Coordinates of N, CA and C in Angstrom, one line a residue:
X1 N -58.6 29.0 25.5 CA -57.4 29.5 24.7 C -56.1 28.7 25.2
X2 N -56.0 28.4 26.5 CA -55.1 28.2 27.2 C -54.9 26.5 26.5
X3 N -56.4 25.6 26.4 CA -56.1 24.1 25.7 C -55.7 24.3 24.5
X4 N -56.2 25.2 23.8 CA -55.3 25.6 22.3 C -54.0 25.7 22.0
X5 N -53.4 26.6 23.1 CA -51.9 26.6 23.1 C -50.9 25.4 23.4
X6 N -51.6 24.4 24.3 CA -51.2 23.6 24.9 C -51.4 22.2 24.1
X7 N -51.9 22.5 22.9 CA -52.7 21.5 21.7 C -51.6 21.4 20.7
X8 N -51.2 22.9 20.5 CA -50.4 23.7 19.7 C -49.1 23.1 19.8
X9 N -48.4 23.6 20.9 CA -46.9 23.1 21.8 C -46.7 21.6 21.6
X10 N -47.7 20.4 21.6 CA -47.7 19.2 21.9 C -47.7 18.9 20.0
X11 N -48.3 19.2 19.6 CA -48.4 19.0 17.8 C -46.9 19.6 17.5
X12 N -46.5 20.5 17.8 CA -45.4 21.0 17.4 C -44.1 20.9 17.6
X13 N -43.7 21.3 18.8 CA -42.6 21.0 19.5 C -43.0 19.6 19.8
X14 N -43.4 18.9 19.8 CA -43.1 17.7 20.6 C -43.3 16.8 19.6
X15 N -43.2 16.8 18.4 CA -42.4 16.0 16.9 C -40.8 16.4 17.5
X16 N -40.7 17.1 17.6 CA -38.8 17.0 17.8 C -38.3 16.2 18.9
X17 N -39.0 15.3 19.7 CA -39.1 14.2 20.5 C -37.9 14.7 22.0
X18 N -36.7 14.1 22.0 CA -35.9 14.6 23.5 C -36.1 15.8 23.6
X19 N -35.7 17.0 22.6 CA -35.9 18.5 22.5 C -36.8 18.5 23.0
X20 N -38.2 18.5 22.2 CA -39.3 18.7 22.5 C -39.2 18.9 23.9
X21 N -39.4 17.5 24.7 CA -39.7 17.4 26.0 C -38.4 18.4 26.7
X22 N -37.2 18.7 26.8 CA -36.6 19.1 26.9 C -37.5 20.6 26.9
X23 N -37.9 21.3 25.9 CA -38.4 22.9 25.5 C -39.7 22.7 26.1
X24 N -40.3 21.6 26.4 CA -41.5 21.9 26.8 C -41.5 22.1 28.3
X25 N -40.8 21.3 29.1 CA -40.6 20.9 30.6 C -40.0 22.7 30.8
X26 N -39.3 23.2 30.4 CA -38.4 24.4 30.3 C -39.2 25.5 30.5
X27 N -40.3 25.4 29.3 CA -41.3 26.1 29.6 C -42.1 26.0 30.9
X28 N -42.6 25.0 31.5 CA -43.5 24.6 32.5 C -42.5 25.2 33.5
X29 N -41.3 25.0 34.0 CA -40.6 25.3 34.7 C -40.2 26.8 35.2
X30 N -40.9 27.8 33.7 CA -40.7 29.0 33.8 C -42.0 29.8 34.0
X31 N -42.3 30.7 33.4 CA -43.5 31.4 33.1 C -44.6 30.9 33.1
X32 N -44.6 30.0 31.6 CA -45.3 29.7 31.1 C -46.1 28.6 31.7
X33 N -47.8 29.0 32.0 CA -48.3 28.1 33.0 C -48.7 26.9 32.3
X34 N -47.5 25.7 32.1 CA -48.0 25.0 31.1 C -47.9 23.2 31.6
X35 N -48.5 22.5 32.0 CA -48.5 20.8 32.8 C -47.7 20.5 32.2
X36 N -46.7 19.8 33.2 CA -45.9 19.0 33.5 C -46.3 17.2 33.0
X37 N -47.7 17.6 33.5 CA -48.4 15.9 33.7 C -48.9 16.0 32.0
X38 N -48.9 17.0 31.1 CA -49.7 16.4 29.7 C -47.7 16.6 28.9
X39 N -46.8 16.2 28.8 CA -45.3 15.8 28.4 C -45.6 15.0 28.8
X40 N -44.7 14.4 30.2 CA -43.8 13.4 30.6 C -44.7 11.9 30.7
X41 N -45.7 11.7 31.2 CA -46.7 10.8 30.9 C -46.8 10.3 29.6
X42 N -47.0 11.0 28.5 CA -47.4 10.6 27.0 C -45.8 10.1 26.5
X43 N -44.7 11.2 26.9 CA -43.1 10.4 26.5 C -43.1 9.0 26.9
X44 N -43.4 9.0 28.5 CA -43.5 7.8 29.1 C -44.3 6.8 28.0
X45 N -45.3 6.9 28.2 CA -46.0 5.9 27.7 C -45.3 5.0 26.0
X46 N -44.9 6.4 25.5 CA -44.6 6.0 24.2 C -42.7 5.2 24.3
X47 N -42.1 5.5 25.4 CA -41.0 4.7 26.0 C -41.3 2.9 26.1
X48 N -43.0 2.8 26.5 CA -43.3 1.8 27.1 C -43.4 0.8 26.0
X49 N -43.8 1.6 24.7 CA -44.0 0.9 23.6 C -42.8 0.8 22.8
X50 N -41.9 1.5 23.3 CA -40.3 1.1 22.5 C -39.9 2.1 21.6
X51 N -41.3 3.6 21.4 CA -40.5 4.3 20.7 C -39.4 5.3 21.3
X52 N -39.3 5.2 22.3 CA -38.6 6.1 23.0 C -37.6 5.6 24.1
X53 N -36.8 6.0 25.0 CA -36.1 5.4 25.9 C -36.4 6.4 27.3
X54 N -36.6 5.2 28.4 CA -37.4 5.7 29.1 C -36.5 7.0 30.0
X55 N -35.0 6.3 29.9 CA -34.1 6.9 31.0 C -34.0 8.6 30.1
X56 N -33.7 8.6 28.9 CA -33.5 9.9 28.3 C -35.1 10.7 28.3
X57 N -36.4 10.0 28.3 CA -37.2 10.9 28.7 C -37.0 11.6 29.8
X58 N -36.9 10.9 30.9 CA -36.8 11.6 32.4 C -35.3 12.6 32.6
X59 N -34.5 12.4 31.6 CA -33.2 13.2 31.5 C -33.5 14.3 30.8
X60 N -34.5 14.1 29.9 CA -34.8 15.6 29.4 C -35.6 16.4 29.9
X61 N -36.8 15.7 30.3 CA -37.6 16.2 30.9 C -36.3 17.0 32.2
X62 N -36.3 16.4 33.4 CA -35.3 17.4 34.6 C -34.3 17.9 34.1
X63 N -34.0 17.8 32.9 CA -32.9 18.9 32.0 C -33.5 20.2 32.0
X64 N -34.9 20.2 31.1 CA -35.8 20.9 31.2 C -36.2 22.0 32.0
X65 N -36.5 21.3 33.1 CA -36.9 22.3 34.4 C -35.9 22.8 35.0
X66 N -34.5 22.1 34.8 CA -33.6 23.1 35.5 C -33.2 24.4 34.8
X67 N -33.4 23.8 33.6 CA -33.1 25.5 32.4 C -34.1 25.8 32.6
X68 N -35.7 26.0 32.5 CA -36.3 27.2 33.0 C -36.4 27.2 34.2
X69 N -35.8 27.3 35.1 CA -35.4 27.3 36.9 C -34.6 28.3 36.5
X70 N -33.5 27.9 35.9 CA -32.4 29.3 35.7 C -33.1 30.5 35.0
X71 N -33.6 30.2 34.2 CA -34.1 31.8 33.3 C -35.1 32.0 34.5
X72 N -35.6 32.0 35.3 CA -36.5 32.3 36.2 C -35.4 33.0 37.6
X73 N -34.2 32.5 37.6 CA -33.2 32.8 38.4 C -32.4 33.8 38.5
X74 N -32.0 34.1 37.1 CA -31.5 35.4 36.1 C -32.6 36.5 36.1
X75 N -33.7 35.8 35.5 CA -34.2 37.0 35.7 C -34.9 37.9 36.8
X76 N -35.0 37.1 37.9 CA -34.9 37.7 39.3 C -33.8 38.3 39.6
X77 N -32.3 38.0 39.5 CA -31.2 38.3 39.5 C -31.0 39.8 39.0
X78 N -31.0 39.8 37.7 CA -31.3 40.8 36.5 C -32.1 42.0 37.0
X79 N -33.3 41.7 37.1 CA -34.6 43.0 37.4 C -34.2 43.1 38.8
X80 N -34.3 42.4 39.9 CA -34.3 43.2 41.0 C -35.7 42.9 41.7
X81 N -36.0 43.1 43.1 CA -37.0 43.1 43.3 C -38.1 44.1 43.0
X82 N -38.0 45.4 42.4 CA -38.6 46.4 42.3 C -39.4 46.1 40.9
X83 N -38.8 46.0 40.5 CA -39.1 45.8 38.9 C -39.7 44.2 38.6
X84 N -39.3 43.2 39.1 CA -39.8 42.0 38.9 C -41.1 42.1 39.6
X85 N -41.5 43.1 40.5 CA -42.8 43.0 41.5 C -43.8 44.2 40.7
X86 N -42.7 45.3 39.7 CA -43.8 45.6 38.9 C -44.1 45.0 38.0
X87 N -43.4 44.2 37.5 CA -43.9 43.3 36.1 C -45.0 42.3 36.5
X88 N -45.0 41.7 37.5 CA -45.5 40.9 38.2 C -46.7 41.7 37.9
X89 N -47.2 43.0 38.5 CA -48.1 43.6 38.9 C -48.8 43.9 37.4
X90 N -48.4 44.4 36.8 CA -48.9 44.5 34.9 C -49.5 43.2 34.4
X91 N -48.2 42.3 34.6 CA -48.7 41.3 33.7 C -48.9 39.7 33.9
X92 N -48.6 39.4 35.2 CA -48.7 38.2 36.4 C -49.9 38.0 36.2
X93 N -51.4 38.4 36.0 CA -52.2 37.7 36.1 C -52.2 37.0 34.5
X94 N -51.9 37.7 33.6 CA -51.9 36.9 32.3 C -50.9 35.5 32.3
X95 N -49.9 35.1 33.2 CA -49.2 34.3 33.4 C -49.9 33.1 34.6
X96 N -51.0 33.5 35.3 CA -51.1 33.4 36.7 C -50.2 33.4 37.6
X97 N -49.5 34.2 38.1 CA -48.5 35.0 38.6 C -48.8 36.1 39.2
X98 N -48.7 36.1 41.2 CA -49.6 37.6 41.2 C -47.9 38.4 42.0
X99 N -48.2 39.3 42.4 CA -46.8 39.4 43.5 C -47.3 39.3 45.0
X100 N -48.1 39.5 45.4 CA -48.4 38.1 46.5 C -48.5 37.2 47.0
X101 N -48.6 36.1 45.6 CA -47.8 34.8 45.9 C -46.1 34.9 46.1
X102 N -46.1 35.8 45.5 CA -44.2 36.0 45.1 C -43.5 36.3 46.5
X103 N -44.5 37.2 47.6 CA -44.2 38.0 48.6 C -44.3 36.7 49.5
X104 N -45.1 35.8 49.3 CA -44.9 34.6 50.5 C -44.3 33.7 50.1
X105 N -43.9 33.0 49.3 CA -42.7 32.2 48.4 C -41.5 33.0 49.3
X106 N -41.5 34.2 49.2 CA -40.0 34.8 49.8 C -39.9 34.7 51.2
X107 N -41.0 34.7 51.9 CA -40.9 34.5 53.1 C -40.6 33.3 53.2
X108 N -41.5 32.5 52.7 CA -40.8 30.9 52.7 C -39.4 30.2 52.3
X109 N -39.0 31.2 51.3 CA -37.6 31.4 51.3 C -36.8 31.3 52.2
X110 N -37.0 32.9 52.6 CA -35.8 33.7 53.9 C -36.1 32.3 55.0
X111 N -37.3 32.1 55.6 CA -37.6 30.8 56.5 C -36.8 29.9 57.0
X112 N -36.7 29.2 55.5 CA -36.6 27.7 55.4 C -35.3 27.8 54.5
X113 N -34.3 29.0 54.0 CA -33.4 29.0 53.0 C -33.4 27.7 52.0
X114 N -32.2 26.9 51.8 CA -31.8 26.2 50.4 C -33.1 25.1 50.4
X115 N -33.3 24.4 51.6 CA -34.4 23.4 51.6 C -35.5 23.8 50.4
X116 N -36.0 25.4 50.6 CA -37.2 25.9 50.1 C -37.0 25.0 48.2
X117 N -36.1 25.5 47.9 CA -35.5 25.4 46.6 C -36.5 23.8 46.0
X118 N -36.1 22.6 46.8 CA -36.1 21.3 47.0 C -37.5 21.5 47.1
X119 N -38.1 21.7 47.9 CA -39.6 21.5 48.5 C -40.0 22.2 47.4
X120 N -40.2 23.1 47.0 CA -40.8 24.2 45.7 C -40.6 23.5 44.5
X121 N -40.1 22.9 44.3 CA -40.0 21.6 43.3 C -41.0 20.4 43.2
X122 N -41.4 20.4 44.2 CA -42.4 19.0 44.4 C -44.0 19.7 44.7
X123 N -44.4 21.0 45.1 CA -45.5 21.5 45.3 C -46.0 22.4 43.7
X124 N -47.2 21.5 43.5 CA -48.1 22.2 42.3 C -48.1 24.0 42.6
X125 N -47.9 24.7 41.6 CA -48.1 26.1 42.1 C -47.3 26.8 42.4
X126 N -46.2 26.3 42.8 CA -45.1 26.8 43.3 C -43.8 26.8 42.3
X127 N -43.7 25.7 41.8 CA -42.2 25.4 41.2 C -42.2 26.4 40.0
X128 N -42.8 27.5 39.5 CA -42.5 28.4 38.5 C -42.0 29.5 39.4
X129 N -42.7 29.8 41.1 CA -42.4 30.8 41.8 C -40.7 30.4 42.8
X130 N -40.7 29.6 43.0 CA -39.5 29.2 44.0 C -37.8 29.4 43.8
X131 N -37.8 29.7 42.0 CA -36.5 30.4 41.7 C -36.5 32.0 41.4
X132 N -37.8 31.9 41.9 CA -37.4 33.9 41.8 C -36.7 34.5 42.9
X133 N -37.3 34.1 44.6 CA -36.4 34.7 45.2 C -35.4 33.9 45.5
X134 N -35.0 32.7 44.6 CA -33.2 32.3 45.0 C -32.5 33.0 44.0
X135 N -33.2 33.8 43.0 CA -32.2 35.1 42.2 C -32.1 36.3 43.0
X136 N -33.4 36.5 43.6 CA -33.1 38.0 44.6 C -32.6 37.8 45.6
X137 N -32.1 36.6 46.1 CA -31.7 36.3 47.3 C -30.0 36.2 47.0
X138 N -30.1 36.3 45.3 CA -28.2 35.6 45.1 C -28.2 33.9 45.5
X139 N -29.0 33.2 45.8 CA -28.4 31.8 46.0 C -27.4 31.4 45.4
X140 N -26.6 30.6 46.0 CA -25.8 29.8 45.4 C -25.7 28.7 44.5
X141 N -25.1 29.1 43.1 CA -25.6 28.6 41.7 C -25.4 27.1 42.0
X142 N -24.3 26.2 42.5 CA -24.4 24.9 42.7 C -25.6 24.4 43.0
X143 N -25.5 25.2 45.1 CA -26.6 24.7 45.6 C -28.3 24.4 44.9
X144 N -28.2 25.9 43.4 CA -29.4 26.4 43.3 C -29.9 25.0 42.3
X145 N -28.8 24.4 41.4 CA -28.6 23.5 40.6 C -28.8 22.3 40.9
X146 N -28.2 22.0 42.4 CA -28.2 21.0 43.3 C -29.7 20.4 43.4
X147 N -30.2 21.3 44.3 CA -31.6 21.4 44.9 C -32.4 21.1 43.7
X148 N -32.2 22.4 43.0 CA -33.6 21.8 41.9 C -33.6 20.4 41.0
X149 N -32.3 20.1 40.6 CA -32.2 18.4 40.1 C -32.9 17.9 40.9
X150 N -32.7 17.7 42.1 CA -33.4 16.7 43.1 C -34.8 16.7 43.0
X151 N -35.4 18.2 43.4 CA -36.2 18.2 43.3 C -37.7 17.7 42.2
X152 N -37.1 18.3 41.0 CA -37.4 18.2 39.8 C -37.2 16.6 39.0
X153 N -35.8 15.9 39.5 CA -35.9 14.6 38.8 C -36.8 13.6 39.4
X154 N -37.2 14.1 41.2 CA -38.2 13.2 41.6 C -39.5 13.2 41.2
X155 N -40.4 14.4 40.7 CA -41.1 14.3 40.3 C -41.4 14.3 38.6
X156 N -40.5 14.4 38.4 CA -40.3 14.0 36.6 C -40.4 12.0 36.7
X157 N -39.5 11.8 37.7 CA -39.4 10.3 37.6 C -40.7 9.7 37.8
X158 N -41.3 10.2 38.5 CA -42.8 9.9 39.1 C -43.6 10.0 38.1
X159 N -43.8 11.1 37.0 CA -44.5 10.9 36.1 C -44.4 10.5 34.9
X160 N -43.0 10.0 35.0 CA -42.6 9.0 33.9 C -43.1 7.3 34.3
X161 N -42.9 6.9 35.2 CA -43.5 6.1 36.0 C -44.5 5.8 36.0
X162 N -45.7 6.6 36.2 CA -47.0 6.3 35.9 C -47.1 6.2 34.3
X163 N -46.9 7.0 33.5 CA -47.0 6.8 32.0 C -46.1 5.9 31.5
X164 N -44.9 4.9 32.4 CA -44.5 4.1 31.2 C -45.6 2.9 31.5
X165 N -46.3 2.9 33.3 CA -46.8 1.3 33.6 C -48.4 1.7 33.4
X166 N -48.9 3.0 33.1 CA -50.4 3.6 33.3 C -50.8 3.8 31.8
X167 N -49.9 4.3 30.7 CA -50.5 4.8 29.9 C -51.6 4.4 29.0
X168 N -51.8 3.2 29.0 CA -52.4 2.7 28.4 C -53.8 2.7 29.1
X169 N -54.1 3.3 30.1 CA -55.8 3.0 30.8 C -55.8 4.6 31.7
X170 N -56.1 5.7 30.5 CA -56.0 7.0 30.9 C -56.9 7.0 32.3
X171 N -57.7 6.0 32.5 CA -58.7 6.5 34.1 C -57.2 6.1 35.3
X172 N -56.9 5.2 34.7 CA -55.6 4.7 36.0 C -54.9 5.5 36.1
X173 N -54.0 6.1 34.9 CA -53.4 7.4 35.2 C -53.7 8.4 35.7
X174 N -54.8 8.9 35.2 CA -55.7 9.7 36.3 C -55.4 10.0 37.7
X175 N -56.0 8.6 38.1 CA -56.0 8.1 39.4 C -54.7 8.4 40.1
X176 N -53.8 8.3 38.9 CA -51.9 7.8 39.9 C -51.6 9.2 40.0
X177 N -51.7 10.0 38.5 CA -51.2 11.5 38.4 C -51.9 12.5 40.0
X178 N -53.5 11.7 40.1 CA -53.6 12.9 41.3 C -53.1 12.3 42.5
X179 N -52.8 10.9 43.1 CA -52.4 10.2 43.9 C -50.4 11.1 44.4
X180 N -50.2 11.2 42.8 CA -49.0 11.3 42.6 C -48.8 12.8 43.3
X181 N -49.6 13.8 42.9 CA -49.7 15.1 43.3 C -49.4 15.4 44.8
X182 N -50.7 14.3 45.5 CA -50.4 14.5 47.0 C -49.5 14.4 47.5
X183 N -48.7 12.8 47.0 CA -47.9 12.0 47.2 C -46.3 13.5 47.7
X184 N -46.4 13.7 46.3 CA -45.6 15.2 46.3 C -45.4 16.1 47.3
X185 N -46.8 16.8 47.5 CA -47.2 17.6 48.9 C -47.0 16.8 50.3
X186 N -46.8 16.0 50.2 CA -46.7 14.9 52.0 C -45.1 14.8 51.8
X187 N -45.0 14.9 50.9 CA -43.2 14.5 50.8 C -42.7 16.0 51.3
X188 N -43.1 16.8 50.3 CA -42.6 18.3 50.7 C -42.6 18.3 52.0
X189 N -44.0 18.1 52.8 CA -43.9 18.6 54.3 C -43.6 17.7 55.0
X190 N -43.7 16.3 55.0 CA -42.5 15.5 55.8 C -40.7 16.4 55.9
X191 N -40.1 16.0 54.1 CA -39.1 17.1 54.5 C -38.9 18.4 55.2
X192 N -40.0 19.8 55.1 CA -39.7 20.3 55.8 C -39.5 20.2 57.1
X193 N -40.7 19.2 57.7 CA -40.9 19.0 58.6 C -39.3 18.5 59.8
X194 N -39.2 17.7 59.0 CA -37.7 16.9 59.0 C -36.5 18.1 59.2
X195 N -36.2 18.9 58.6 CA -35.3 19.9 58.2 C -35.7 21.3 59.3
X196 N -37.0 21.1 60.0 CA -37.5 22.1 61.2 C -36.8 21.6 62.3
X197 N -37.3 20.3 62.5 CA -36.7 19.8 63.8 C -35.4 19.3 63.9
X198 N -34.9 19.1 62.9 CA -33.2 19.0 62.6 C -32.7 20.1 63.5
X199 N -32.9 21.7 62.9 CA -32.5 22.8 63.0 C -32.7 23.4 64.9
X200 N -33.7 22.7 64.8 CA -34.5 23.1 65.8 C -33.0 22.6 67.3
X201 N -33.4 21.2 67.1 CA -32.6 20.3 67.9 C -31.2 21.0 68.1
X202 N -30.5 20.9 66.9 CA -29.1 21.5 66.6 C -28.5 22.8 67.4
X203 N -30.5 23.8 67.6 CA -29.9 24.9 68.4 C -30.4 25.1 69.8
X204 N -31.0 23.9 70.3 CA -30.8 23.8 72.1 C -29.2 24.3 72.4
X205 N -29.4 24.5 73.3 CA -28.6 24.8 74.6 C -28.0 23.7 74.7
X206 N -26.4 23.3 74.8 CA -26.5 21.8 75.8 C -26.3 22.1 77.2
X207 N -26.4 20.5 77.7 CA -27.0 20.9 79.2 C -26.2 21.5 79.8

């Protein structure tokens, strides 16, 4: 059902070409459990061939993600934690969405504060959960804005990149998109990693 919809969205919305990718990335970014990697790749590619411009794909596309980042921000904001953890509980698995992903996302939150934001951007799985608790937390709307461009234009860039130089030999793309995935995950935990011992250091004693 789920290739149907996703067959549907791509036939549909994505004749409206910037938009499109724009409503589609928005969606992926929100609820709706929908790849990232079947948009921005195919824009790419068709960039590569001249019908499109490569720099306004990747501008719509991280346009994209940061509006459904926000409707995911609000509406954490909005409901509250009580009510977003019952809704979760109703209807999160029809989304894949449980509230015990949600429950350690927030610990990773509170943890690692604004960084989280940035890293939850780059990890598969995560980036639909990572602006709920910077709504229940109140984050700060710059920072919340800040962080997720970053996050979100590096990986938007990355999969514009493989589809404008890959598209044409779907096994290579393949190859780059899952290359590209890890690529992601090692980056995330380098950064965190980076941003632990920053913090770390910072709160020694001096001698």
């Amino acid at each position: 059902m789920l290739t149907e919809v996703v067959h549907f969205l791509l036939e549909t919305i994505g004749r409206l070409g910037y938009p499109g990718i724009f409503l589609l990335m928005a969606l992926e970014s929100s609820f709706f459990p929908f790849p990232s990697e079947v948009v921005i790749p195919p824009a790419a590619y068709l960039a590569a061939r001249g019908d499109m411009d490569l720099f306004l794909v990747i501008f719509s596309g991280t346009g994209g993600s940061l509006a459904g980042a926000w409707f995911n921000y609000l509406l954490a904001l909005k409901l509250g934690r009580p009510a977003l953890g019952h809704f979760l509980r109703r209807y999160g698995g029809y989304l894949f969405l449980s509230e015990a992903a949600l429950v350690r996302v927030e610990e990773f939150f509170a943890r690692h504060g604004h960084i989280s934001t940035f890293v939850g951007r780059l990890l598969p799985g995560v980036r639909q959960y990572i602006s709920l608790p910077a709504g229940l937390g109140r984050m700060n709307p710059f920072l919340f804005s800040l962080f997720t461009l970053l996050g979100a234009g590096i990986w938007v860039t990355v999969l514009a990149l493989c589809g404008y130089f890959l598209g044409k030999n779907q096994t290579l793309l393949r190859q780059a998109l899952h290359r590209a995935g890890l690529g992601a995950v090692l980056l995330a935990l380098l950064c965190t990693g980076l941003y632990l011992w920053y913090h770390r250091r910072g709160s020694r004693p001096s001698a």
